Amino acid sequence: DQQVKQNSPSLSVQEGRISILNCDYTNSMFDYFLWYKKYPAEGPTFLISISSIKDKNEDGRFTVFLNKSAKHLSLHIVPSQPGDSAVYFCAASGFAYGGATNKLIFGTGTLLAVQP
Amino acid sequence: EADIYQTPRYLVIGTGKKITLECSQTMGHDKMYWYQQDPGMELHLIHYSYGVNSTEKGDLSSESTVSRIRTEHFPLTLESARPSHTSQYLCASKGYYNEQFFGPGTRLTVL
């Protein structure tokens, strides 16, 4: 049973427009959420995170929104650039869930293609 | 920036061989992790370590074993590789904050 879901396997946007990547979770014990970017044959690169005490976190072109009541988070990339083309993974963790392990539960990823 | 290294990056090996995947980090992080990822799938935790001489199994059952003799080193070993072990293996470490930093991964193919 998947606890972190990314229901869109792929997304295509034009350069300069906004990319919105979505993620849903089912376990209310998660209290920390992260987004990673991954190129083929490379390891994931950390992008941005958000704690459950916030509903928004910004870092440059990247903004993550958290809606706890809906158990939903999204990553906004504005403006999108061709170099943003990669697979984006949503991940969740929580002390109540994993204890001191801080283990991450990942979604299946969304392949973003930014067209020039 | 994270400094975490994995070798080899790619490995093609025959069935029955013993292999060790290396992972090292230079950040002094206590917590380290091994994940396994198949194409198009999520990453699954297979092993983790709180520190030296501490190792635990993760959520996904794996026939691999790990050791943590030094803080910076967290190797993964398969005693007898099989085609079902073909996958990408990703090592990560965690510092003070909740973010885990990943190495470049090892793509293993067992023939």
mmCIF file of C-alpha atoms in Angstrom:
data_model
loop_
_atom_site.group_PDB
_atom_site.id
_atom_site.type_symbol
_atom_site.label_atom_id
_atom_site.label_comp_id
_atom_site.label_asym_id
_atom_site.label_seq_id
_atom_site.Cartn_x
_atom_site.Cartn_y
_atom_site.Cartn_z
ATOM 1 C CA ASP A 1 0.000 0.000 0.000
ATOM 2 C CA GLN A 2 1.666 3.169 -1.197
ATOM 3 C CA GLN A 3 1.723 5.905 1.421
ATOM 4 C CA VAL A 4 3.149 8.590 -0.840
ATOM 5 C CA LYS A 5 1.603 8.923 -4.271
ATOM 6 C CA GLN A 6 2.517 10.891 -7.332
ATOM 7 C CA ASN A 7 -0.341 10.215 -9.681
ATOM 8 C CA SER A 8 1.104 11.964 -12.721
ATOM 9 C CA PRO A 9 3.911 9.883 -14.207
ATOM 10 C CA SER A 10 4.847 12.689 -16.574
ATOM 11 C CA LEU A 11 4.343 16.405 -17.201
ATOM 12 C CA SER A 12 5.317 18.574 -20.151
ATOM 13 C CA VAL A 13 5.523 22.380 -19.940
ATOM 14 C CA GLN A 14 6.899 25.190 -22.076
ATOM 15 C CA GLU A 15 10.034 27.017 -21.053
ATOM 16 C CA GLY A 16 9.209 30.075 -18.964
ATOM 17 C CA ARG A 17 5.853 28.730 -17.789
ATOM 18 C CA ILE A 18 4.998 27.295 -14.397
ATOM 19 C CA SER A 19 5.490 23.609 -13.601
ATOM 20 C CA ILE A 20 3.266 22.169 -10.884
ATOM 21 C CA LEU A 21 4.099 18.743 -9.525
ATOM 22 C CA ASN A 22 1.685 17.104 -7.129
ATOM 23 C CA CYS A 23 2.014 14.606 -4.323
ATOM 24 C CA ASP A 24 -0.521 12.999 -1.981
ATOM 25 C CA TYR A 25 0.117 11.075 1.209
ATOM 26 C CA THR A 26 -2.048 8.884 3.363
ATOM 27 C CA ASN A 27 -0.247 8.629 6.704
ATOM 28 C CA SER A 28 -1.019 11.459 9.106
ATOM 29 C CA MET A 29 2.161 10.647 11.081
ATOM 30 C CA PHE A 30 4.285 12.224 8.370
ATOM 31 C CA ASP A 31 5.408 15.672 9.427
ATOM 32 C CA TYR A 32 8.250 16.510 7.084
ATOM 33 C CA PHE A 33 8.170 16.505 3.309
ATOM 34 C CA LEU A 34 10.925 16.793 0.746
ATOM 35 C CA TRP A 35 11.317 17.098 -2.990
ATOM 36 C CA TYR A 36 14.202 15.547 -4.860
ATOM 37 C CA LYS A 37 15.256 15.862 -8.480
ATOM 38 C CA LYS A 38 16.842 12.907 -10.247
ATOM 39 C CA TYR A 39 18.589 12.548 -13.581
ATOM 40 C CA PRO A 40 18.968 9.088 -15.118
ATOM 41 C CA ALA A 41 21.878 7.070 -13.711
ATOM 42 C CA GLU A 42 22.463 9.651 -10.963
ATOM 43 C CA GLY A 43 21.438 9.911 -7.343
ATOM 44 C CA PRO A 44 18.569 12.161 -6.218
ATOM 45 C CA THR A 45 19.451 15.771 -5.480
ATOM 46 C CA PHE A 46 17.667 17.497 -2.621
ATOM 47 C CA LEU A 47 15.623 20.502 -3.768
ATOM 48 C CA ILE A 48 13.392 21.833 -1.043
ATOM 49 C CA SER A 49 11.553 20.678 2.054
ATOM 50 C CA ILE A 50 8.699 21.724 4.283
ATOM 51 C CA SER A 51 7.737 20.991 7.851
ATOM 52 C CA SER A 52 4.119 20.317 8.736
ATOM 53 C CA ILE A 53 4.048 23.462 10.866
ATOM 54 C CA LYS A 54 4.244 25.507 7.662
ATOM 55 C CA ASP A 55 2.069 25.652 4.573
ATOM 56 C CA LYS A 56 4.595 27.207 2.219
ATOM 57 C CA ASN A 57 8.337 27.294 1.693
ATOM 58 C CA GLU A 58 10.216 29.126 -1.039
ATOM 59 C CA ASP A 59 13.719 28.806 -2.389
ATOM 60 C CA GLY A 60 14.403 30.781 -5.538
ATOM 61 C CA ARG A 61 12.336 29.400 -8.386
ATOM 62 C CA PHE A 62 11.016 26.556 -6.238
ATOM 63 C CA THR A 63 8.036 26.777 -3.898
ATOM 64 C CA VAL A 64 6.458 23.926 -1.999
ATOM 65 C CA PHE A 65 2.898 24.161 -0.717
ATOM 66 C CA LEU A 66 1.467 21.875 1.951
ATOM 67 C CA ASN A 67 -2.241 21.306 2.570
ATOM 68 C CA LYS A 68 -2.395 19.103 5.656
ATOM 69 C CA SER A 69 -6.143 18.723 5.708
ATOM 70 C CA ALA A 70 -6.053 17.346 2.172
ATOM 71 C CA LYS A 71 -2.776 15.466 2.765
ATOM 72 C CA HIS A 72 -1.466 17.070 -0.370
ATOM 73 C CA LEU A 73 1.674 18.923 -1.328
ATOM 74 C CA SER A 74 2.830 20.499 -4.546
ATOM 75 C CA LEU A 75 6.056 21.804 -5.996
ATOM 76 C CA HIS A 76 5.904 24.914 -8.172
ATOM 77 C CA ILE A 77 8.778 25.800 -10.462
ATOM 78 C CA VAL A 78 8.635 29.302 -11.911
ATOM 79 C CA PRO A 79 9.893 29.990 -14.509
ATOM 80 C CA SER A 80 10.576 26.500 -15.836
ATOM 81 C CA GLN A 81 13.851 25.977 -17.660
ATOM 82 C CA PRO A 82 14.983 23.136 -19.965
ATOM 83 C CA GLY A 83 17.571 22.163 -17.339
ATOM 84 C CA ASP A 84 14.720 21.382 -14.968
ATOM 85 C CA SER A 85 13.827 18.354 -17.083
ATOM 86 C CA ALA A 86 14.250 15.363 -14.772
ATOM 87 C CA VAL A 87 12.278 13.003 -12.564
ATOM 88 C CA TYR A 88 10.950 14.664 -9.407
ATOM 89 C CA PHE A 89 10.357 12.581 -6.302
ATOM 90 C CA CYS A 90 8.251 13.549 -3.357
ATOM 91 C CA ALA A 91 9.297 12.027 -0.008
ATOM 92 C CA ALA A 92 7.864 12.053 3.499
ATOM 93 C CA SER A 93 9.164 11.324 6.955
ATOM 94 C CA GLY A 94 8.126 11.767 10.554
ATOM 95 C CA PHE A 95 9.404 10.967 13.996
ATOM 96 C CA ALA A 96 6.058 9.459 14.897
ATOM 97 C CA TYR A 97 6.312 7.280 11.808
ATOM 98 C CA GLY A 98 9.922 6.193 11.627
ATOM 99 C CA GLY A 99 11.335 7.215 14.972
ATOM 100 C CA ALA A 100 14.947 8.246 15.060
ATOM 101 C CA THR A 101 15.649 6.541 11.753
ATOM 102 C CA ASN A 102 14.362 9.592 9.840
ATOM 103 C CA LYS A 103 13.624 7.163 7.043
ATOM 104 C CA LEU A 104 12.074 8.590 3.914
ATOM 105 C CA ILE A 105 9.072 7.177 2.093
ATOM 106 C CA PHE A 106 9.203 8.045 -1.573
ATOM 107 C CA GLY A 107 6.607 8.455 -4.283
ATOM 108 C CA THR A 108 7.105 6.903 -7.711
ATOM 109 C CA GLY A 109 8.204 10.151 -9.299
ATOM 110 C CA THR A 110 6.998 12.486 -12.045
ATOM 111 C CA LEU A 111 9.008 12.963 -15.206
ATOM 112 C CA LEU A 112 9.079 16.668 -16.054
ATOM 113 C CA ALA A 113 9.931 17.715 -19.598
ATOM 114 C CA VAL A 114 10.460 21.421 -20.172
ATOM 115 C CA GLN A 115 10.204 22.241 -23.867
ATOM 116 C CA PRO A 116 12.383 25.095 -25.228
ATOM 117 C CA GLU B 1 26.769 20.503 -0.638
ATOM 118 C CA ALA B 2 26.963 16.837 0.156
ATOM 119 C CA ASP B 3 30.118 14.820 -0.350
ATOM 120 C CA ILE B 4 29.023 11.239 -0.670
ATOM 121 C CA TYR B 5 30.634 8.797 -3.038
ATOM 122 C CA GLN B 6 29.713 5.433 -4.448
ATOM 123 C CA THR B 7 31.778 2.953 -6.412
ATOM 124 C CA PRO B 8 31.480 1.385 -8.830
ATOM 125 C CA ARG B 9 28.988 3.485 -10.767
ATOM 126 C CA TYR B 10 28.140 0.568 -13.037
ATOM 127 C CA LEU B 11 28.671 -3.146 -12.509
ATOM 128 C CA VAL B 12 27.800 -6.086 -14.740
ATOM 129 C CA ILE B 13 28.474 -9.421 -13.122
ATOM 130 C CA GLY B 14 27.597 -13.069 -13.478
ATOM 131 C CA THR B 15 25.270 -15.061 -11.251
ATOM 132 C CA GLY B 16 26.809 -16.419 -8.074
ATOM 133 C CA LYS B 17 29.539 -13.813 -7.716
ATOM 134 C CA LYS B 18 30.153 -11.957 -4.466
ATOM 135 C CA ILE B 19 30.061 -8.193 -4.779
ATOM 136 C CA THR B 20 30.585 -5.218 -2.506
ATOM 137 C CA LEU B 21 29.191 -1.788 -3.284
ATOM 138 C CA GLU B 22 31.163 0.984 -1.656
ATOM 139 C CA CYS B 23 29.732 4.140 -0.071
ATOM 140 C CA SER B 24 31.707 6.850 1.673
ATOM 141 C CA GLN B 25 30.857 10.286 3.006
ATOM 142 C CA THR B 26 33.155 13.003 4.252
ATOM 143 C CA MET B 27 30.622 15.010 6.258
ATOM 144 C CA GLY B 28 30.875 13.085 9.508
ATOM 145 C CA HIS B 29 27.190 12.147 9.357
ATOM 146 C CA ASP B 30 26.106 9.482 11.809
ATOM 147 C CA LYS B 31 23.054 8.240 9.908
ATOM 148 C CA MET B 32 23.513 6.445 6.630
ATOM 149 C CA TYR B 33 21.088 4.592 4.384
ATOM 150 C CA TRP B 34 20.911 2.220 1.430
ATOM 151 C CA TYR B 35 17.989 2.429 -0.975
ATOM 152 C CA GLN B 36 17.108 0.268 -3.947
ATOM 153 C CA GLN B 37 15.317 1.638 -6.974
ATOM 154 C CA ASP B 38 13.962 -0.167 -10.020
ATOM 155 C CA PRO B 39 13.173 1.860 -13.168
ATOM 156 C CA GLY B 40 9.977 3.883 -12.854
ATOM 157 C CA MET B 41 9.531 2.900 -9.242
ATOM 158 C CA GLU B 42 9.996 4.573 -5.900
ATOM 159 C CA LEU B 43 13.117 4.249 -3.789
ATOM 160 C CA HIS B 44 12.866 1.574 -1.112
ATOM 161 C CA LEU B 45 14.944 1.587 2.078
ATOM 162 C CA ILE B 46 16.874 -1.679 2.470
ATOM 163 C CA HIS B 47 19.394 -0.861 5.230
ATOM 164 C CA TYR B 48 20.242 1.945 7.618
ATOM 165 C CA SER B 49 22.760 2.757 10.300
ATOM 166 C CA TYR B 50 22.668 5.117 13.272
ATOM 167 C CA GLY B 51 26.439 5.113 13.601
ATOM 168 C CA VAL B 52 29.466 2.892 14.013
ATOM 169 C CA ASN B 53 28.578 -0.749 14.732
ATOM 170 C CA SER B 54 24.868 -0.028 14.219
ATOM 171 C CA THR B 55 23.000 -1.567 11.276
ATOM 172 C CA GLU B 56 19.315 -2.323 10.760
ATOM 173 C CA LYS B 57 17.158 -3.798 8.023
ATOM 174 C CA GLY B 58 14.912 -1.415 6.140
ATOM 175 C CA ASP B 59 11.367 -1.701 4.838
ATOM 176 C CA LEU B 60 12.197 -3.767 1.758
ATOM 177 C CA SER B 61 13.580 -7.218 2.378
ATOM 178 C CA SER B 62 17.008 -7.628 0.846
ATOM 179 C CA GLU B 63 19.500 -10.474 0.708
ATOM 180 C CA SER B 64 22.312 -7.970 0.971
ATOM 181 C CA THR B 65 24.223 -7.205 4.161
ATOM 182 C CA VAL B 66 25.925 -4.042 5.380
ATOM 183 C CA SER B 67 28.596 -3.062 7.864
ATOM 184 C CA ARG B 68 29.572 0.184 9.624
ATOM 185 C CA ILE B 69 33.039 -0.072 11.060
ATOM 186 C CA ARG B 70 33.910 3.564 10.387
ATOM 187 C CA THR B 71 31.644 6.610 10.425
ATOM 188 C CA GLU B 72 32.467 7.540 6.863
ATOM 189 C CA HIS B 73 32.116 4.090 5.296
ATOM 190 C CA PHE B 74 28.948 2.003 4.760
ATOM 191 C CA PRO B 75 29.541 -0.841 2.276
ATOM 192 C CA LEU B 76 26.838 -3.196 1.010
ATOM 193 C CA THR B 77 27.632 -6.813 0.166
ATOM 194 C CA LEU B 78 25.831 -9.472 -1.840
ATOM 195 C CA GLU B 79 27.309 -12.909 -1.130
ATOM 196 C CA SER B 80 25.882 -14.531 -4.244
ATOM 197 C CA ALA B 81 24.449 -12.236 -6.887
ATOM 198 C CA ARG B 82 21.337 -13.264 -8.808
ATOM 199 C CA PRO B 83 19.471 -11.661 -11.736
ATOM 200 C CA SER B 84 16.744 -10.558 -9.278
ATOM 201 C CA HIS B 85 19.345 -8.281 -7.660
ATOM 202 C CA THR B 86 19.578 -6.205 -10.825
ATOM 203 C CA SER B 87 18.683 -2.667 -9.756
ATOM 204 C CA GLN B 88 20.061 0.737 -8.874
ATOM 205 C CA TYR B 89 21.506 0.998 -5.361
ATOM 206 C CA LEU B 90 21.624 4.433 -3.754
ATOM 207 C CA CYS B 91 23.504 5.378 -0.609
ATOM 208 C CA ALA B 92 22.533 8.407 1.488
ATOM 209 C CA SER B 93 23.559 10.154 4.673
ATOM 210 C CA LYS B 94 21.814 12.580 6.978
ATOM 211 C CA GLY B 95 23.193 15.408 9.036
ATOM 212 C CA TYR B 96 21.540 17.657 11.584
ATOM 213 C CA TYR B 97 18.535 18.535 9.442
ATOM 214 C CA ASN B 98 16.021 16.102 7.971
ATOM 215 C CA GLU B 99 17.426 16.131 4.463
ATOM 216 C CA GLN B 100 19.209 13.049 3.249
ATOM 217 C CA PHE B 101 21.991 13.518 0.743
ATOM 218 C CA PHE B 102 22.486 10.877 -1.892
ATOM 219 C CA GLY B 103 25.464 9.495 -3.702
ATOM 220 C CA PRO B 104 25.450 8.984 -7.491
ATOM 221 C CA GLY B 105 24.299 5.375 -7.182
ATOM 222 C CA THR B 106 25.516 2.034 -8.483
ATOM 223 C CA ARG B 107 23.638 0.453 -11.331
ATOM 224 C CA LEU B 108 24.011 -3.311 -10.914
ATOM 225 C CA THR B 109 23.229 -5.833 -13.629
ATOM 226 C CA VAL B 110 23.455 -9.532 -12.815
ATOM 227 C CA LEU B 111 23.485 -11.817 -15.830
#
